[in-house]
mmCIF file of C-alpha atoms and ligand atoms in Angstrom:
data_model
loop_
_atom_site.group_PDB
_atom_site.id
_atom_site.type_symbol
_atom_site.label_atom_id
_atom_site.label_comp_id
_atom_site.label_asym_id
_atom_site.label_seq_id
_atom_site.Cartn_x
_atom_site.Cartn_y
_atom_site.Cartn_z
ATOM 1 C CA MET A 1208 -26.318 -60.491 -25.109
ATOM 2 C CA GLU A 1209 -23.686 -61.243 -27.665
ATOM 3 C CA ILE A 1210 -20.304 -60.208 -26.367
ATOM 4 C CA LEU A 1211 -17.734 -59.412 -29.025
ATOM 5 C CA GLU A 1212 -13.998 -60.215 -29.221
ATOM 6 C CA GLY A 1213 -11.680 -61.849 -26.731
ATOM 7 C CA PRO A 1214 -10.861 -65.414 -25.878
ATOM 8 C CA ASP A 1215 -13.672 -65.829 -23.325
ATOM 9 C CA PRO A 1216 -16.909 -64.234 -24.516
ATOM 10 C CA LEU A 1217 -18.263 -64.231 -20.963
ATOM 11 C CA CYS A 1218 -15.100 -62.634 -19.520
ATOM 12 C CA ARG A 1219 -14.946 -65.102 -16.640
ATOM 13 C CA PHE A 1220 -12.113 -63.321 -14.879
ATOM 14 C CA TYR A 1221 -12.928 -63.972 -11.261
ATOM 15 C CA SER A 1222 -12.036 -61.666 -8.379
ATOM 16 C CA GLN A 1223 -9.481 -62.639 -5.779
ATOM 17 C CA PRO A 1224 -11.239 -62.973 -2.378
ATOM 18 C CA HIS A 1225 -9.377 -59.993 -0.826
ATOM 19 C CA ILE A 1226 -10.759 -57.767 -3.609
ATOM 20 C CA GLY A 1227 -14.301 -58.791 -2.651
ATOM 21 C CA ASP A 1228 -13.587 -57.855 0.971
ATOM 22 C CA LEU A 1229 -12.014 -54.544 -0.050
ATOM 23 C CA LEU A 1230 -15.059 -53.662 -2.152
ATOM 24 C CA VAL A 1231 -17.508 -54.536 0.586
ATOM 25 C CA GLN A 1232 -15.528 -52.649 3.235
ATOM 26 C CA ALA A 1233 -15.494 -49.546 1.029
ATOM 27 C CA MET A 1234 -19.286 -49.509 0.831
ATOM 28 C CA PRO A 1235 -21.057 -46.976 3.035
ATOM 29 C CA GLU A 1236 -22.992 -47.766 6.192
ATOM 30 C CA VAL A 1237 -26.508 -48.339 4.923
ATOM 31 C CA ASP A 1238 -29.183 -50.759 6.093
ATOM 32 C CA VAL A 1239 -28.734 -53.865 3.972
ATOM 33 C CA GLY A 1240 -31.339 -56.620 4.076
ATOM 34 C CA SER A 1241 -30.973 -57.721 0.454
ATOM 35 C CA ILE A 1242 -28.034 -57.969 -1.943
ATOM 36 C CA ILE A 1243 -27.781 -58.659 -5.678
ATOM 37 C CA ASP A 1244 -24.681 -59.837 -7.543
ATOM 38 C CA LEU A 1245 -25.071 -59.721 -11.337
ATOM 39 C CA GLY A 1246 -22.531 -61.902 -13.138
ATOM 40 C CA ALA A 1247 -21.711 -63.664 -9.883
ATOM 41 C CA GLY A 1248 -19.320 -66.285 -11.315
ATOM 42 C CA GLY A 1249 -17.749 -68.051 -8.339
ATOM 43 C CA GLY A 1250 -19.664 -65.846 -5.898
ATOM 44 C CA VAL A 1251 -16.582 -64.121 -4.477
ATOM 45 C CA LEU A 1252 -18.282 -60.725 -4.207
ATOM 46 C CA SER A 1253 -21.567 -61.933 -2.743
ATOM 47 C CA ASP A 1254 -19.669 -64.126 -0.279
ATOM 48 C CA ALA A 1255 -17.760 -61.046 0.900
ATOM 49 C CA ALA A 1256 -21.074 -59.179 1.201
ATOM 50 C CA SER A 1257 -22.545 -62.024 3.276
ATOM 51 C CA ARG A 1258 -19.598 -61.756 5.637
ATOM 52 C CA ARG A 1259 -20.360 -58.075 6.210
ATOM 53 C CA TRP A 1260 -24.165 -58.286 6.181
ATOM 54 C CA SER A 1261 -24.671 -61.780 7.555
ATOM 55 C CA LYS A 1262 -28.468 -61.588 7.784
ATOM 56 C CA ALA A 1263 -29.052 -60.201 4.301
ATOM 57 C CA ALA A 1264 -30.786 -62.241 1.590
ATOM 58 C CA VAL A 1265 -28.415 -62.753 -1.349
ATOM 59 C CA THR A 1266 -29.486 -63.055 -4.986
ATOM 60 C CA THR A 1267 -26.918 -64.124 -7.563
ATOM 61 C CA VAL A 1268 -27.348 -64.096 -11.344
ATOM 62 C CA ASP A 1269 -25.094 -65.512 -14.043
ATOM 63 C CA ILE A 1270 -25.721 -66.410 -17.641
ATOM 64 C CA ASP A 1271 -23.244 -69.264 -17.380
ATOM 65 C CA ALA A 1272 -25.250 -72.273 -16.185
ATOM 66 C CA ASP A 1273 -22.009 -73.955 -15.232
ATOM 67 C CA CYS A 1274 -20.529 -71.216 -13.043
ATOM 68 C CA ALA A 1275 -19.451 -72.162 -9.524
ATOM 69 C CA VAL A 1276 -22.309 -70.324 -7.822
ATOM 70 C CA ALA A 1277 -24.805 -72.288 -9.917
ATOM 71 C CA ARG A 1278 -23.170 -75.553 -8.913
ATOM 72 C CA ARG A 1279 -23.337 -74.862 -5.188
ATOM 73 C CA ALA A 1280 -25.628 -76.996 -3.040
ATOM 74 C CA LEU A 1281 -29.084 -75.484 -2.668
ATOM 75 C CA ASP A 1282 -29.372 -73.117 0.245
ATOM 76 C CA THR A 1283 -32.071 -74.479 2.500
ATOM 77 C CA SER A 1284 -32.353 -71.317 4.614
ATOM 78 C CA GLY A 1285 -33.830 -69.525 1.606
ATOM 79 C CA ARG A 1286 -31.424 -66.615 2.139
ATOM 80 C CA ARG A 1287 -29.465 -67.363 -1.050
ATOM 81 C CA ARG A 1288 -31.036 -67.680 -4.456
ATOM 82 C CA HIS A 1289 -29.336 -68.144 -7.759
ATOM 83 C CA TYR A 1290 -30.700 -67.523 -11.263
ATOM 84 C CA VAL A 1291 -29.300 -68.547 -14.611
ATOM 85 C CA LEU A 1292 -30.291 -65.447 -16.515
ATOM 86 C CA ASP A 1293 -29.048 -62.690 -18.776
ATOM 87 C CA ALA A 1294 -28.256 -59.933 -16.273
ATOM 88 C CA LEU A 1295 -29.035 -57.326 -18.928
ATOM 89 C CA ASP A 1296 -32.609 -58.455 -19.396
ATOM 90 C CA PRO A 1297 -34.670 -55.264 -18.978
ATOM 91 C CA ASP A 1298 -37.355 -57.304 -17.187
ATOM 92 C CA ILE A 1299 -34.959 -58.884 -14.730
ATOM 93 C CA SER A 1300 -36.883 -57.600 -11.691
ATOM 94 C CA ALA A 1301 -39.867 -59.722 -12.629
ATOM 95 C CA LYS A 1302 -37.652 -62.759 -13.119
ATOM 96 C CA VAL A 1303 -35.800 -62.804 -9.837
ATOM 97 C CA THR A 1304 -38.353 -63.641 -7.163
ATOM 98 C CA ARG A 1305 -38.019 -60.660 -4.903
ATOM 99 C CA ALA A 1306 -40.542 -57.983 -4.204
ATOM 100 C CA GLY A 1307 -39.094 -54.513 -4.524
ATOM 101 C CA LEU A 1308 -35.636 -53.156 -5.057
ATOM 102 C CA PHE A 1309 -32.373 -54.367 -3.525
ATOM 103 C CA ASP A 1310 -30.519 -52.555 -0.746
ATOM 104 C CA ALA A 1311 -27.069 -53.242 -2.145
ATOM 105 C CA ALA A 1312 -25.437 -54.514 -5.320
ATOM 106 C CA LEU A 1313 -21.964 -55.834 -5.977
ATOM 107 C CA CYS A 1314 -20.848 -56.465 -9.479
ATOM 108 C CA ASN A 1315 -17.778 -57.379 -11.472
ATOM 109 C CA PRO A 1316 -19.127 -57.141 -15.012
ATOM 110 C CA PRO A 1317 -17.518 -58.317 -18.225
ATOM 111 C CA PHE A 1318 -15.342 -55.514 -19.692
ATOM 112 C CA LYS A 1319 -16.404 -55.645 -23.334
ATOM 113 C CA LYS A 1320 -18.116 -53.926 -26.203
ATOM 114 C CA VAL A 1321 -21.556 -55.304 -26.806
ATOM 115 C CA GLU A 1322 -23.668 -55.789 -29.857
ATOM 116 C CA TRP A 1323 -26.656 -53.500 -29.476
ATOM 117 C CA ARG A 1324 -29.966 -55.127 -28.545
ATOM 118 C CA ASN A 1325 -33.483 -53.770 -28.267
ATOM 119 C CA GLY A 1326 -34.139 -53.062 -24.631
ATOM 120 C CA TYR A 1327 -30.702 -51.624 -23.872
ATOM 121 C CA GLU A 1328 -32.034 -48.125 -24.503
ATOM 122 C CA ARG A 1329 -34.556 -48.802 -21.710
ATOM 123 C CA LEU A 1330 -31.770 -49.816 -19.321
ATOM 124 C CA LEU A 1331 -29.816 -46.654 -20.039
ATOM 125 C CA GLU A 1332 -32.857 -44.397 -19.983
ATOM 126 C CA GLU A 1333 -34.247 -45.684 -16.713
ATOM 127 C CA ALA A 1334 -30.804 -45.310 -15.151
ATOM 128 C CA GLY A 1335 -30.496 -41.723 -16.464
ATOM 129 C CA LEU A 1336 -27.499 -42.641 -18.608
ATOM 130 C CA GLU A 1337 -29.098 -42.412 -22.062
ATOM 131 C CA ASP A 1338 -27.014 -39.455 -23.262
ATOM 132 C CA SER A 1339 -23.689 -40.861 -22.041
ATOM 133 C CA PHE A 1340 -22.471 -42.143 -25.418
ATOM 134 C CA SER A 1341 -22.042 -40.545 -28.812
ATOM 135 C CA CYS A 1342 -23.162 -43.742 -30.598
ATOM 136 C CA GLN A 1343 -24.475 -47.193 -29.762
ATOM 137 C CA GLY A 1344 -21.138 -48.698 -30.818
ATOM 138 C CA ASP A 1345 -19.496 -46.957 -27.835
ATOM 139 C CA VAL A 1346 -21.778 -48.579 -25.275
ATOM 140 C CA THR A 1347 -19.879 -51.133 -23.204
ATOM 141 C CA ALA A 1348 -21.032 -54.132 -21.185
ATOM 142 C CA GLU A 1349 -19.836 -52.498 -17.974
ATOM 143 C CA ALA A 1350 -21.967 -49.405 -18.678
ATOM 144 C CA LEU A 1351 -25.046 -51.598 -19.201
ATOM 145 C CA PHE A 1352 -24.343 -53.543 -16.008
ATOM 146 C CA LEU A 1353 -23.933 -50.208 -14.220
ATOM 147 C CA ALA A 1354 -27.312 -49.069 -15.594
ATOM 148 C CA GLN A 1355 -28.979 -52.324 -14.592
ATOM 149 C CA ASN A 1356 -27.641 -52.028 -11.039
ATOM 150 C CA ILE A 1357 -28.900 -48.438 -10.787
ATOM 151 C CA ARG A 1358 -32.360 -49.650 -11.874
ATOM 152 C CA ILE A 1359 -32.676 -52.520 -9.427
ATOM 153 C CA VAL A 1360 -31.202 -50.958 -6.284
ATOM 154 C CA ARG A 1361 -33.364 -48.693 -4.154
ATOM 155 C CA PRO A 1362 -32.617 -44.990 -3.890
ATOM 156 C CA GLY A 1363 -30.217 -44.623 -0.973
ATOM 157 C CA GLY A 1364 -28.944 -48.194 -1.408
ATOM 158 C CA CYS A 1365 -25.291 -48.765 -2.212
ATOM 159 C CA ILE A 1366 -23.574 -50.111 -5.294
ATOM 160 C CA GLY A 1367 -20.036 -51.449 -5.514
ATOM 161 C CA LEU A 1368 -18.892 -52.055 -9.063
ATOM 162 C CA ILE A 1369 -15.594 -53.117 -10.578
ATOM 163 C CA VAL A 1370 -14.797 -50.971 -13.621
ATOM 164 C CA PRO A 1371 -12.001 -50.950 -16.197
ATOM 165 C CA ASP A 1372 -9.392 -48.269 -16.781
ATOM 166 C CA SER A 1373 -11.320 -46.985 -19.798
ATOM 167 C CA PHE A 1374 -14.232 -46.160 -17.493
ATOM 168 C CA ALA A 1375 -12.094 -44.346 -14.906
ATOM 169 C CA SER A 1376 -9.895 -42.380 -17.281
ATOM 170 C CA GLY A 1377 -10.984 -42.815 -20.909
ATOM 171 C CA MET A 1378 -12.217 -39.851 -22.951
ATOM 172 C CA LYS A 1379 -15.126 -41.851 -24.346
ATOM 173 C CA ALA A 1380 -16.466 -42.444 -20.845
ATOM 174 C CA SER A 1381 -16.279 -38.792 -19.727
ATOM 175 C CA LYS A 1382 -19.976 -38.139 -20.197
ATOM 176 C CA LEU A 1383 -20.864 -41.377 -18.429
ATOM 177 C CA ARG A 1384 -18.665 -40.349 -15.469
ATOM 178 C CA ASN A 1385 -20.262 -36.917 -15.463
ATOM 179 C CA ASN A 1386 -23.803 -38.311 -15.498
ATOM 180 C CA LEU A 1387 -22.955 -40.711 -12.727
ATOM 181 C CA ALA A 1388 -21.276 -38.099 -10.538
ATOM 182 C CA ARG A 1389 -24.128 -35.616 -11.011
ATOM 183 C CA SER A 1390 -26.905 -37.948 -9.888
ATOM 184 C CA HIS A 1391 -25.303 -40.242 -7.313
ATOM 185 C CA ALA A 1392 -23.050 -39.787 -4.311
ATOM 186 C CA ILE A 1393 -19.799 -41.477 -5.369
ATOM 187 C CA SER A 1394 -17.986 -42.145 -2.139
ATOM 188 C CA ALA A 1395 -14.820 -43.883 -3.323
ATOM 189 C CA VAL A 1396 -12.868 -44.991 -6.366
ATOM 190 C CA ILE A 1397 -10.003 -47.377 -5.604
ATOM 191 C CA GLN A 1398 -7.270 -48.075 -8.150
ATOM 192 C CA LEU A 1399 -6.334 -51.769 -8.019
ATOM 193 C CA PRO A 1400 -3.026 -53.422 -8.843
ATOM 194 C CA LYS A 1401 -2.668 -55.760 -11.782
ATOM 195 C CA GLY A 1402 -3.359 -59.347 -10.795
ATOM 196 C CA SER A 1403 -6.473 -58.565 -8.759
ATOM 197 C CA PHE A 1404 -8.432 -60.946 -11.000
ATOM 198 C CA LEU A 1405 -7.661 -64.455 -12.087
ATOM 199 C CA ARG A 1406 -6.368 -64.931 -15.650
ATOM 200 C CA THR A 1407 -6.199 -61.230 -16.595
ATOM 201 C CA GLU A 1408 -3.824 -58.320 -16.153
ATOM 202 C CA ALA A 1409 -6.563 -55.727 -16.740
ATOM 203 C CA ASN A 1410 -6.242 -52.421 -14.898
ATOM 204 C CA SER A 1411 -9.336 -51.913 -12.863
ATOM 205 C CA TYR A 1412 -10.979 -49.904 -10.124
ATOM 206 C CA LEU A 1413 -13.559 -50.312 -7.410
ATOM 207 C CA LEU A 1414 -16.338 -47.761 -7.768
ATOM 208 C CA VAL A 1415 -18.652 -47.263 -4.808
ATOM 209 C CA PHE A 1416 -21.679 -44.994 -4.714
ATOM 210 C CA GLU A 1417 -24.984 -44.390 -2.994
ATOM 211 C CA ASN A 1418 -27.729 -44.835 -5.512
ATOM 212 C CA LYS A 1419 -29.678 -41.714 -6.508
ATOM 213 C CA VAL A 1420 -28.349 -39.774 -3.525
ATOM 214 C CA PRO A 1421 -27.420 -36.233 -4.601
ATOM 215 C CA PRO A 1422 -23.652 -35.749 -4.602
ATOM 216 C CA GLY A 1423 -22.630 -33.917 -1.475
ATOM 217 C CA SER A 1424 -19.174 -34.435 -0.116
ATOM 218 C CA LYS A 1425 -16.074 -35.018 -2.174
ATOM 219 C CA ILE A 1426 -15.104 -38.202 -3.995
ATOM 220 C CA ARG A 1427 -12.287 -40.090 -2.286
ATOM 221 C CA LEU A 1428 -9.702 -41.618 -4.601
ATOM 222 C CA HIS A 1429 -7.366 -44.311 -3.307
ATOM 223 C CA ARG A 1430 -4.744 -46.678 -4.594
ATOM 224 C CA PHE A 1431 -4.642 -50.204 -3.221
ATOM 225 C CA THR A 1432 -1.568 -52.440 -3.219
ATOM 226 C CA VAL A 1433 -1.169 -55.799 -1.526
ATOM 227 C CA GLU A 1434 2.053 -54.613 0.122
ATOM 228 C CA GLN A 1435 0.844 -51.252 1.423
ATOM 229 C CA GLY A 1436 -2.914 -51.630 1.624
ATOM 230 C CA LEU A 1437 -5.153 -48.655 0.988
ATOM 231 C CA SER A 1438 -3.464 -45.302 0.380
ATOM 232 C CA HIS A 1439 -4.589 -42.091 2.032
ATOM 233 C CA PRO A 1440 -7.399 -40.629 -0.034
ATOM 234 C CA ILE A 1441 -7.139 -37.744 -2.425
ATOM 235 C CA GLU A 1442 -10.404 -35.856 -2.317
ATOM 236 C CA ILE A 1443 -11.776 -34.363 -5.503
ATOM 237 C CA ASP A 1444 -14.934 -32.421 -6.343
ATOM 238 C CA ALA A 1445 -17.650 -34.343 -8.170
ATOM 239 C CA GLU A 1446 -17.242 -32.003 -11.185
ATOM 240 C CA LEU A 1447 -13.750 -33.394 -11.724
ATOM 241 C CA ALA A 1448 -15.133 -36.890 -12.320
ATOM 242 C CA GLU A 1449 -15.869 -35.959 -15.911
ATOM 243 C CA ARG A 1450 -12.165 -35.382 -16.471
ATOM 244 C CA ARG A 1451 -10.902 -38.514 -14.767
ATOM 245 C CA LEU A 1452 -11.456 -40.692 -11.729
ATOM 246 C CA ASP A 1453 -8.100 -42.436 -11.437
ATOM 247 C CA TYR A 1454 -5.901 -41.953 -8.382
ATOM 248 C CA GLY A 1455 -2.719 -42.003 -10.510
ATOM 249 C CA PHE A 1456 -3.701 -38.911 -12.478
ATOM 250 C CA HIS A 1457 -5.123 -36.920 -9.597
ATOM 251 C CA SER A 1458 -2.215 -37.716 -7.279
ATOM 252 C CA VAL A 1459 0.216 -36.081 -9.724
ATOM 253 C CA GLU A 1460 -2.067 -33.023 -9.968
ATOM 254 C CA HIS A 1461 -2.493 -33.014 -6.215
ATOM 255 C CA THR A 1462 1.260 -33.138 -5.539
ATOM 256 C CA ALA A 1463 1.794 -30.342 -8.049
ATOM 257 C CA ARG A 1464 -0.858 -28.240 -6.324
ATOM 258 C CA GLN A 1465 0.981 -28.740 -3.039
ATOM 259 C CA THR A 1466 4.336 -27.535 -4.409
ATOM 260 C CA THR A 1467 5.262 -24.018 -3.354
ATOM 261 C CA LEU A 1468 8.472 -22.098 -2.749
ATOM 262 C CA ARG A 1469 7.998 -22.980 0.920
ATOM 263 C CA THR A 1470 7.839 -26.752 0.264
ATOM 264 C CA LEU A 1471 10.950 -26.403 -1.927
ATOM 265 C CA ALA A 1472 12.736 -24.677 0.987
ATOM 266 C CA ALA A 1473 13.478 -21.622 -1.164
ATOM 267 C CA GLN A 1474 15.527 -18.772 0.273
ATOM 268 C CA ILE A 1475 13.918 -15.421 -0.415
ATOM 269 C CA PHE A 1476 15.467 -12.072 0.433
ATOM 270 C CA ARG A 1477 15.461 -8.510 -0.826
ATOM 271 C CA GLY A 1478 18.001 -5.720 -0.930
ATOM 272 C CA SER A 1479 18.274 -2.978 1.654
ATOM 273 C CA LEU A 1480 18.839 0.052 -0.602
ATOM 274 C CA SER A 1481 16.028 2.177 -2.002
ATOM 275 C CA ALA A 1482 16.004 2.871 -5.742
ATOM 276 C CA LYS A 1483 17.550 6.296 -5.078
ATOM 277 C CA GLU A 1484 20.278 4.884 -2.814
ATOM 278 C CA GLY A 1485 20.956 2.197 -5.382
ATOM 279 C CA ARG A 1486 21.470 4.741 -8.130
ATOM 280 C CA ALA A 1487 23.957 6.638 -5.935
ATOM 281 C CA ALA A 1488 25.821 3.472 -4.857
ATOM 282 C CA GLU A 1489 29.383 2.804 -5.949
ATOM 283 C CA HIS A 1490 28.476 -0.556 -7.587
ATOM 284 C CA PHE A 1491 25.552 -1.672 -9.704
ATOM 285 C CA VAL A 1492 22.307 -2.335 -7.773
ATOM 286 C CA PHE A 1493 19.571 -4.167 -9.675
ATOM 287 C CA HIS A 1494 16.233 -2.337 -9.523
ATOM 288 C CA THR A 1495 12.788 -3.046 -11.070
ATOM 289 C CA THR A 1496 13.685 -0.838 -14.066
ATOM 290 C CA ASP A 1497 16.515 -3.268 -14.908
ATOM 291 C CA PHE A 1498 14.086 -6.072 -15.783
ATOM 292 C CA ALA A 1499 13.843 -4.319 -19.162
ATOM 293 C CA ASN A 1500 17.484 -5.320 -19.775
ATOM 294 C CA ALA A 1501 16.795 -9.022 -19.224
ATOM 295 C CA GLU A 1502 16.572 -10.627 -22.627
ATOM 296 C CA ASP A 1503 13.821 -13.250 -22.681
ATOM 297 C CA GLY A 1504 13.935 -13.276 -18.930
ATOM 298 C CA VAL A 1505 17.674 -13.923 -18.722
ATOM 299 C CA PHE A 1506 19.850 -11.285 -17.046
ATOM 300 C CA ASP A 1507 23.602 -10.933 -17.458
ATOM 301 C CA GLY A 1508 24.790 -8.698 -14.665
ATOM 302 C CA PRO A 1509 28.159 -7.232 -13.748
ATOM 303 C CA ASP A 1510 30.591 -8.831 -11.324
ATOM 304 C CA THR A 1511 30.680 -6.665 -8.228
ATOM 305 C CA PRO A 1512 31.994 -7.459 -4.751
ATOM 306 C CA VAL A 1513 29.377 -9.893 -3.428
ATOM 307 C CA THR A 1514 27.860 -10.004 0.043
ATOM 308 C CA GLY A 1515 25.346 -12.374 1.675
ATOM 309 C CA GLN A 1516 22.573 -10.272 0.071
ATOM 310 C CA SER A 1517 23.831 -10.404 -3.523
ATOM 311 C CA ALA A 1518 22.083 -12.065 -6.453
ATOM 312 C CA LEU A 1519 24.150 -14.857 -8.019
ATOM 313 C CA PRO A 1520 23.888 -16.986 -11.181
ATOM 314 C CA GLY A 1521 20.852 -19.299 -10.978
ATOM 315 C CA ASP A 1522 18.890 -16.916 -8.727
ATOM 316 C CA ILE A 1523 15.449 -15.794 -9.834
ATOM 317 C CA LEU A 1524 14.657 -12.090 -9.536
ATOM 318 C CA LEU A 1525 11.107 -10.894 -9.049
ATOM 319 C CA ALA A 1526 9.733 -7.395 -8.529
ATOM 320 C CA ARG A 1527 8.407 -7.043 -4.978
ATOM 321 C CA VAL A 1528 6.760 -3.669 -5.555
ATOM 322 C CA ASP A 1529 5.521 -2.670 -8.964
ATOM 323 C CA ARG A 1530 2.376 -1.958 -10.927
ATOM 324 C CA ASP A 1531 3.074 -5.089 -13.047
ATOM 325 C CA LEU A 1532 5.226 -7.111 -10.703
ATOM 326 C CA GLU A 1533 4.018 -10.411 -12.220
ATOM 327 C CA SER A 1534 5.667 -9.482 -15.514
ATOM 328 C CA LYS A 1535 9.027 -8.711 -13.904
ATOM 329 C CA ILE A 1536 10.697 -12.070 -13.478
ATOM 330 C CA ALA A 1537 14.218 -12.931 -14.628
ATOM 331 C CA MET A 1538 16.923 -15.468 -14.014
ATOM 332 C CA VAL A 1539 20.507 -14.382 -13.383
ATOM 333 C CA ARG A 1540 22.852 -16.011 -15.897
ATOM 334 C CA THR A 1541 26.091 -14.243 -15.029
ATOM 335 C CA GLY A 1542 27.456 -11.772 -12.499
ATOM 336 C CA GLY A 1543 27.052 -11.091 -8.822
ATOM 337 C CA PHE A 1544 25.385 -7.883 -7.615
ATOM 338 C CA ALA A 1545 23.142 -6.275 -5.009
ATOM 339 C CA VAL A 1546 19.417 -5.693 -5.548
ATOM 340 C CA SER A 1547 17.186 -2.861 -4.375
ATOM 341 C CA ASP A 1548 14.536 -3.264 -1.675
ATOM 342 C CA CYS A 1549 11.894 -3.476 -4.430
ATOM 343 C CA VAL A 1550 13.323 -6.753 -5.781
ATOM 344 C CA TYR A 1551 13.194 -10.273 -4.372
ATOM 345 C CA VAL A 1552 15.986 -12.741 -4.888
ATOM 346 C CA ILE A 1553 14.577 -16.295 -4.973
ATOM 347 C CA ARG A 1554 17.150 -19.030 -4.496
ATOM 348 C CA VAL A 1555 16.151 -22.680 -4.902
ATOM 349 C CA ALA A 1556 18.193 -25.880 -5.188
ATOM 350 C CA PRO A 1557 19.696 -26.224 -8.702
ATOM 351 C CA GLN A 1558 17.416 -29.131 -9.663
ATOM 352 C CA TYR A 1559 14.297 -26.971 -9.143
ATOM 353 C CA ARG A 1560 15.509 -23.718 -10.726
ATOM 354 C CA GLU A 1561 14.306 -24.207 -14.234
ATOM 355 C CA ARG A 1562 10.912 -25.542 -13.169
ATOM 356 C CA VAL A 1563 10.294 -22.761 -10.644
ATOM 357 C CA TYR A 1564 11.346 -20.130 -13.161
ATOM 358 C CA ARG A 1565 9.024 -21.535 -15.838
ATOM 359 C CA ALA A 1566 6.151 -21.969 -13.378
ATOM 360 C CA LEU A 1567 6.420 -18.335 -12.233
ATOM 361 C CA ARG A 1568 6.695 -17.006 -15.779
ATOM 362 C CA SER A 1569 3.811 -19.120 -17.123
ATOM 363 C CA ALA A 1570 0.469 -17.437 -17.714
ATOM 364 C CA SER A 1571 -1.063 -19.154 -14.692
ATOM 365 C CA GLY A 1572 2.010 -18.411 -12.561
ATOM 366 C CA ARG A 1573 1.749 -14.708 -13.397
ATOM 367 C CA GLU A 1574 -1.944 -14.757 -12.636
ATOM 368 C CA LYS A 1575 -1.269 -16.297 -9.232
ATOM 369 C CA LEU A 1576 1.436 -13.748 -8.451
ATOM 370 C CA ARG A 1577 -0.942 -10.968 -9.393
ATOM 371 C CA SER A 1578 -3.757 -12.297 -7.235
ATOM 372 C CA ALA A 1579 -1.346 -12.859 -4.321
ATOM 373 C CA SER A 1580 -0.185 -9.219 -4.480
ATOM 374 C CA ARG A 1581 -1.976 -6.260 -2.924
ATOM 375 C CA GLY A 1582 -2.499 -2.569 -3.486
ATOM 376 C CA LEU A 1583 -3.799 -0.101 -5.996
ATOM 377 C CA GLY A 1584 -1.362 1.305 -8.532
ATOM 378 C CA ALA A 1585 2.012 -0.025 -7.381
ATOM 379 C CA ARG A 1586 1.246 -3.487 -6.032
ATOM 380 C CA GLN A 1587 3.218 -5.281 -3.339
ATOM 381 C CA LEU A 1588 3.859 -8.953 -2.798
ATOM 382 C CA SER A 1589 4.640 -10.142 0.714
ATOM 383 C CA LYS A 1590 7.232 -12.828 1.287
ATOM 384 C CA ALA A 1591 4.635 -14.999 3.066
ATOM 385 C CA GLU A 1592 2.318 -14.818 0.033
ATOM 386 C CA LEU A 1593 5.162 -15.511 -2.374
ATOM 387 C CA LEU A 1594 6.191 -18.598 -0.378
ATOM 388 C CA ALA A 1595 2.613 -19.909 -0.626
ATOM 389 C CA VAL A 1596 2.028 -19.429 -4.375
ATOM 390 C CA PRO A 1597 1.292 -22.873 -5.899
ATOM 391 C CA LEU A 1598 3.889 -23.755 -8.552
ATOM 392 C CA TYR A 1599 2.098 -25.798 -11.213
HETATM 393 C C1 SAM B 798 -15.533 -60.827 -14.692
HETATM 394 S S1 SAM B 798 -16.517 -62.207 -14.243
HETATM 395 C C2 SAM B 798 -16.877 -61.830 -12.589
HETATM 396 C C3 SAM B 798 -17.302 -62.976 -11.754
HETATM 397 C C4 SAM B 798 -17.473 -62.686 -10.270
HETATM 398 N N1 SAM B 798 -18.455 -61.677 -10.030
HETATM 399 C C5 SAM B 798 -16.167 -62.258 -9.663
HETATM 400 O O1 SAM B 798 -15.982 -61.094 -9.374
HETATM 401 O O2 SAM B 798 -15.314 -63.124 -9.474
HETATM 402 C C6 SAM B 798 -17.983 -61.846 -15.152
HETATM 403 C C7 SAM B 798 -19.110 -62.814 -14.910
HETATM 404 O O3 SAM B 798 -20.241 -62.327 -15.619
HETATM 405 C C8 SAM B 798 -20.911 -63.402 -16.238
HETATM 406 N N2 SAM B 798 -21.665 -62.849 -17.375
HETATM 407 C C9 SAM B 798 -21.197 -62.365 -18.535
HETATM 408 N N3 SAM B 798 -22.195 -61.875 -19.290
HETATM 409 C C10 SAM B 798 -23.327 -62.042 -18.556
HETATM 410 C C11 SAM B 798 -24.695 -61.733 -18.784
HETATM 411 N N4 SAM B 798 -25.101 -61.138 -19.893
HETATM 412 N N5 SAM B 798 -25.567 -62.030 -17.829
HETATM 413 C C12 SAM B 798 -25.195 -62.638 -16.674
HETATM 414 N N6 SAM B 798 -23.915 -62.960 -16.419
HETATM 415 C C13 SAM B 798 -22.995 -62.666 -17.340
HETATM 416 C C14 SAM B 798 -19.807 -64.362 -16.616
HETATM 417 O O4 SAM B 798 -20.294 -65.674 -16.765
HETATM 418 C C15 SAM B 798 -18.869 -64.199 -15.421
HETATM 419 O O5 SAM B 798 -19.183 -65.125 -14.399
#
């Protein structure tokens, strides 16, 4: 394989030992009697695997005849074998002396574009990844290593692969992520800090999946830092893998999905006068019909004697009962006045006002308000439902 660009064409950026242990610990409980490490370098990953599965036979492969694994003393127990080979050789199975497929694979491949070679189409095809790229020029070394691992590990075996940021979040890899997530049970994707590999600052991830096991449960996304260890997981559906697989992105989405008026400690109250009582009252009482006087959602009201139940500047008004309550949302710019019992006053801390107002008035906010309301004709929105509407 000719690897293009970069100072080291073999990308000999070796893993730090704790990254090997993290990868191995993230792999699922499966019976492991044999392990393969393609592009083994110094053997950090296969050493970590040997610590977890001490009786397993370990096969290492590296094209670099001078790599540290190749220079190790011969293993007399016969449990460790090393081959100086191109890991992307489509006939690799016949060249490493092992009958059958491996139970587990660990791999930290070079992150590079490759020059296309005959035989690569076979790797991709046999791994079910042939339609993952729009052109051959988009095929990366890590995708070919991924395909090779899928080919040489048994169905139900586990694969732990280190992948670059472009794999986890890049647009060009979206089809690859989709194909992977549709045919294999991805159990975890762990975002690593910079400095996890020697001599490079590349952003990378640990990807762990059970080979050819239909996706069932959700994919767990984590972030790992040396200081704080492994974060709590964010769980996403396999269909979301196509979009992205990075913890950073999904954690922002996740936090946004968790934000509601309740989590923002909003005060919500309504008036006590009916529309009829409001009309007869001495001072102005804001009713659902007054939303028509809010220009672009901004309402300038009169100054009336205020009570604990009055709407004040910065408050958000929302129809509580109305046929189209989701379209009746306004922010008070001036004044102080009572509201009818068909109108909610929503009061949030000043730093959240603008965002809450925009979230409620957005197309998706209105849709959520509508679906949270009940009734035929004039719909009603309960305070409990309003407090639970997601604000993103
Ligand atoms: C990023 S390093 C990883 C080394 C080791 N697995 C680790 O995690 O520390 C990539 C390794 O792949 C090897 N390599 C690159 N292209 C290869 C190929 N076509 N076949 C086999 N090994 C290759 C390099 O020599 C290097 O040791």
